[in-house]
Amino acid sequence: MPDATSGNPELIIRIHPVGGDDVSFVTGDFAGLGQAVEVITRALNERRSLVLTQARSSREPDTSAIVINLANVISARVSEKNDTADRRIL
């Protein structure tokens, strides 16, 4: 289902930090799965934070901006909201 404000599809991003529990977000920040994987991979490789401006977590129903420090992230998964297949990036 496309995000109402951007027209982008809603994607699920699951972040797995070192020594912590996975954190998941639903976001409409990317034009598609490929763009999301590319942006997250670049941020991981460059040890930068990931900024999502149209995201929400499972704990909060409202969309907001989220800054994710990727310094201690082992992996991230990106999947389409209605698709069980996902891509894993390291």
PDB file of C-alpha atoms in Angstrom:
ATOM      1  CA  MET A   1       0.000   0.000   0.000  1.00  0.00           C
ATOM      2  CA  PRO A   2       1.553   3.379  -0.954  1.00  0.00           C
ATOM      3  CA  ASP A   3       2.218   5.970   1.711  1.00  0.00           C
ATOM      4  CA  ALA A   4      -0.541   8.607   1.517  1.00  0.00           C
ATOM      5  CA  THR A   5       1.792  11.607   1.746  1.00  0.00           C
ATOM      6  CA  SER A   6       4.586  10.553  -0.618  1.00  0.00           C
ATOM      7  CA  GLY A   7       3.061   7.963  -2.926  1.00  0.00           C
ATOM      8  CA  ASN A   8       5.956   5.631  -2.040  1.00  0.00           C
ATOM      9  CA  PRO A   9       5.266   2.034  -1.012  1.00  0.00           C
ATOM     10  CA  GLU A  10       5.392   1.268   2.695  1.00  0.00           C
ATOM     11  CA  LEU A  11       8.459  -0.813   3.529  1.00  0.00           C
ATOM     12  CA  ILE A  12       9.417  -2.585   6.722  1.00  0.00           C
ATOM     13  CA  ILE A  13      12.973  -2.021   7.945  1.00  0.00           C
ATOM     14  CA  ARG A  14      14.248  -4.291  10.711  1.00  0.00           C
ATOM     15  CA  ILE A  15      17.525  -3.262  12.346  1.00  0.00           C
ATOM     16  CA  HIS A  16      19.596  -5.808  14.333  1.00  0.00           C
ATOM     17  CA  PRO A  17      22.071  -4.049  16.657  1.00  0.00           C
ATOM     18  CA  VAL A  18      25.029  -5.661  18.442  1.00  0.00           C
ATOM     19  CA  GLY A  19      23.810  -7.178  21.700  1.00  0.00           C
ATOM     20  CA  GLY A  20      20.273  -5.882  21.434  1.00  0.00           C
ATOM     21  CA  ASP A  21      16.772  -6.692  20.297  1.00  0.00           C
ATOM     22  CA  ASP A  22      15.649  -6.104  16.717  1.00  0.00           C
ATOM     23  CA  VAL A  23      13.819  -2.847  16.084  1.00  0.00           C
ATOM     24  CA  SER A  24      11.321  -2.530  13.218  1.00  0.00           C
ATOM     25  CA  PHE A  25       9.954   0.502  11.423  1.00  0.00           C
ATOM     26  CA  VAL A  26       7.401   0.985   8.669  1.00  0.00           C
ATOM     27  CA  THR A  27       8.488   3.763   6.336  1.00  0.00           C
ATOM     28  CA  GLY A  28       7.400   5.491   3.152  1.00  0.00           C
ATOM     29  CA  ASP A  29      10.753   7.248   2.652  1.00  0.00           C
ATOM     30  CA  PHE A  30      11.889   5.221  -0.363  1.00  0.00           C
ATOM     31  CA  ALA A  31      10.620   4.790  -3.904  1.00  0.00           C
ATOM     32  CA  GLY A  32      11.038   1.041  -3.606  1.00  0.00           C
ATOM     33  CA  LEU A  33      12.918  -1.885  -2.129  1.00  0.00           C
ATOM     34  CA  GLY A  34      16.014  -1.341  -4.278  1.00  0.00           C
ATOM     35  CA  GLN A  35      16.428   2.291  -3.258  1.00  0.00           C
ATOM     36  CA  ALA A  36      15.994   1.424   0.436  1.00  0.00           C
ATOM     37  CA  VAL A  37      18.654  -1.316   0.270  1.00  0.00           C
ATOM     38  CA  GLU A  38      21.049   1.018  -1.570  1.00  0.00           C
ATOM     39  CA  VAL A  39      20.617   3.904   0.911  1.00  0.00           C
ATOM     40  CA  ILE A  40      20.921   1.666   3.987  1.00  0.00           C
ATOM     41  CA  THR A  41      23.961  -0.140   2.567  1.00  0.00           C
ATOM     42  CA  ARG A  42      25.677   3.181   1.846  1.00  0.00           C
ATOM     43  CA  ALA A  43      24.918   4.469   5.361  1.00  0.00           C
ATOM     44  CA  LEU A  44      26.258   1.252   6.925  1.00  0.00           C
ATOM     45  CA  ASN A  45      29.430   1.326   4.812  1.00  0.00           C
ATOM     46  CA  GLU A  46      30.056   4.995   5.569  1.00  0.00           C
ATOM     47  CA  ARG A  47      29.154   4.556   9.268  1.00  0.00           C
ATOM     48  CA  ARG A  48      26.494   7.255   9.059  1.00  0.00           C
ATOM     49  CA  SER A  49      23.107   7.565  10.674  1.00  0.00           C
ATOM     50  CA  LEU A  50      19.975   6.731   8.717  1.00  0.00           C
ATOM     51  CA  VAL A  51      17.323   9.450   8.712  1.00  0.00           C
ATOM     52  CA  LEU A  52      13.719   8.434   8.042  1.00  0.00           C
ATOM     53  CA  THR A  53      11.214  11.280   7.783  1.00  0.00           C
ATOM     54  CA  GLN A  54       8.075   9.214   7.206  1.00  0.00           C
ATOM     55  CA  ALA A  55       8.421   6.349   9.670  1.00  0.00           C
ATOM     56  CA  ARG A  56       6.591   4.754  12.530  1.00  0.00           C
ATOM     57  CA  SER A  57       7.443   1.969  14.922  1.00  0.00           C
ATOM     58  CA  SER A  58       5.160  -0.782  16.095  1.00  0.00           C
ATOM     59  CA  ARG A  59       4.815   1.059  19.411  1.00  0.00           C
ATOM     60  CA  GLU A  60       3.596   4.343  17.940  1.00  0.00           C
ATOM     61  CA  PRO A  61       0.704   4.779  15.502  1.00  0.00           C
ATOM     62  CA  ASP A  62       1.778   8.225  14.260  1.00  0.00           C
ATOM     63  CA  THR A  63       4.325   8.904  11.541  1.00  0.00           C
ATOM     64  CA  SER A  64       7.391  10.868  12.593  1.00  0.00           C
ATOM     65  CA  ALA A  65      11.040  11.455  11.770  1.00  0.00           C
ATOM     66  CA  ILE A  66      13.512   8.940  13.172  1.00  0.00           C
ATOM     67  CA  VAL A  67      17.323   9.086  13.231  1.00  0.00           C
ATOM     68  CA  ILE A  68      18.956   5.657  13.530  1.00  0.00           C
ATOM     69  CA  ASN A  69      22.596   5.414  14.619  1.00  0.00           C
ATOM     70  CA  LEU A  70      23.978   2.553  12.510  1.00  0.00           C
ATOM     71  CA  ALA A  71      27.345   2.397  14.300  1.00  0.00           C
ATOM     72  CA  ASN A  72      26.497  -0.819  16.172  1.00  0.00           C
ATOM     73  CA  VAL A  73      24.212  -2.461  13.617  1.00  0.00           C
ATOM     74  CA  ILE A  74      25.061  -5.983  12.486  1.00  0.00           C
ATOM     75  CA  SER A  75      22.390  -6.284   9.815  1.00  0.00           C
ATOM     76  CA  ALA A  76      19.234  -4.748   8.439  1.00  0.00           C
ATOM     77  CA  ARG A  77      16.302  -6.320   6.633  1.00  0.00           C
ATOM     78  CA  VAL A  78      14.083  -4.503   4.187  1.00  0.00           C
ATOM     79  CA  SER A  79      10.818  -5.970   2.975  1.00  0.00           C
ATOM     80  CA  GLU A  80       7.671  -4.827   1.305  1.00  0.00           C
ATOM     81  CA  LYS A  81       4.876  -4.451   3.798  1.00  0.00           C
ATOM     82  CA  ASN A  82       2.644  -7.104   2.225  1.00  0.00           C
ATOM     83  CA  ASP A  83       5.421  -9.424   1.036  1.00  0.00           C
ATOM     84  CA  THR A  84       6.945 -12.212   3.115  1.00  0.00           C
ATOM     85  CA  ALA A  85      10.125 -12.308   1.028  1.00  0.00           C
ATOM     86  CA  ASP A  86      12.758  -9.848   2.143  1.00  0.00           C
ATOM     87  CA  ARG A  87      16.332  -8.967   1.333  1.00  0.00           C
ATOM     88  CA  ARG A  88      19.074  -9.033   3.904  1.00  0.00           C
ATOM     89  CA  ILE A  89      21.986  -6.650   3.757  1.00  0.00           C
ATOM     90  CA  LEU A  90      25.139  -6.737   5.847  1.00  0.00           C
TER      91      LEU A  90
END
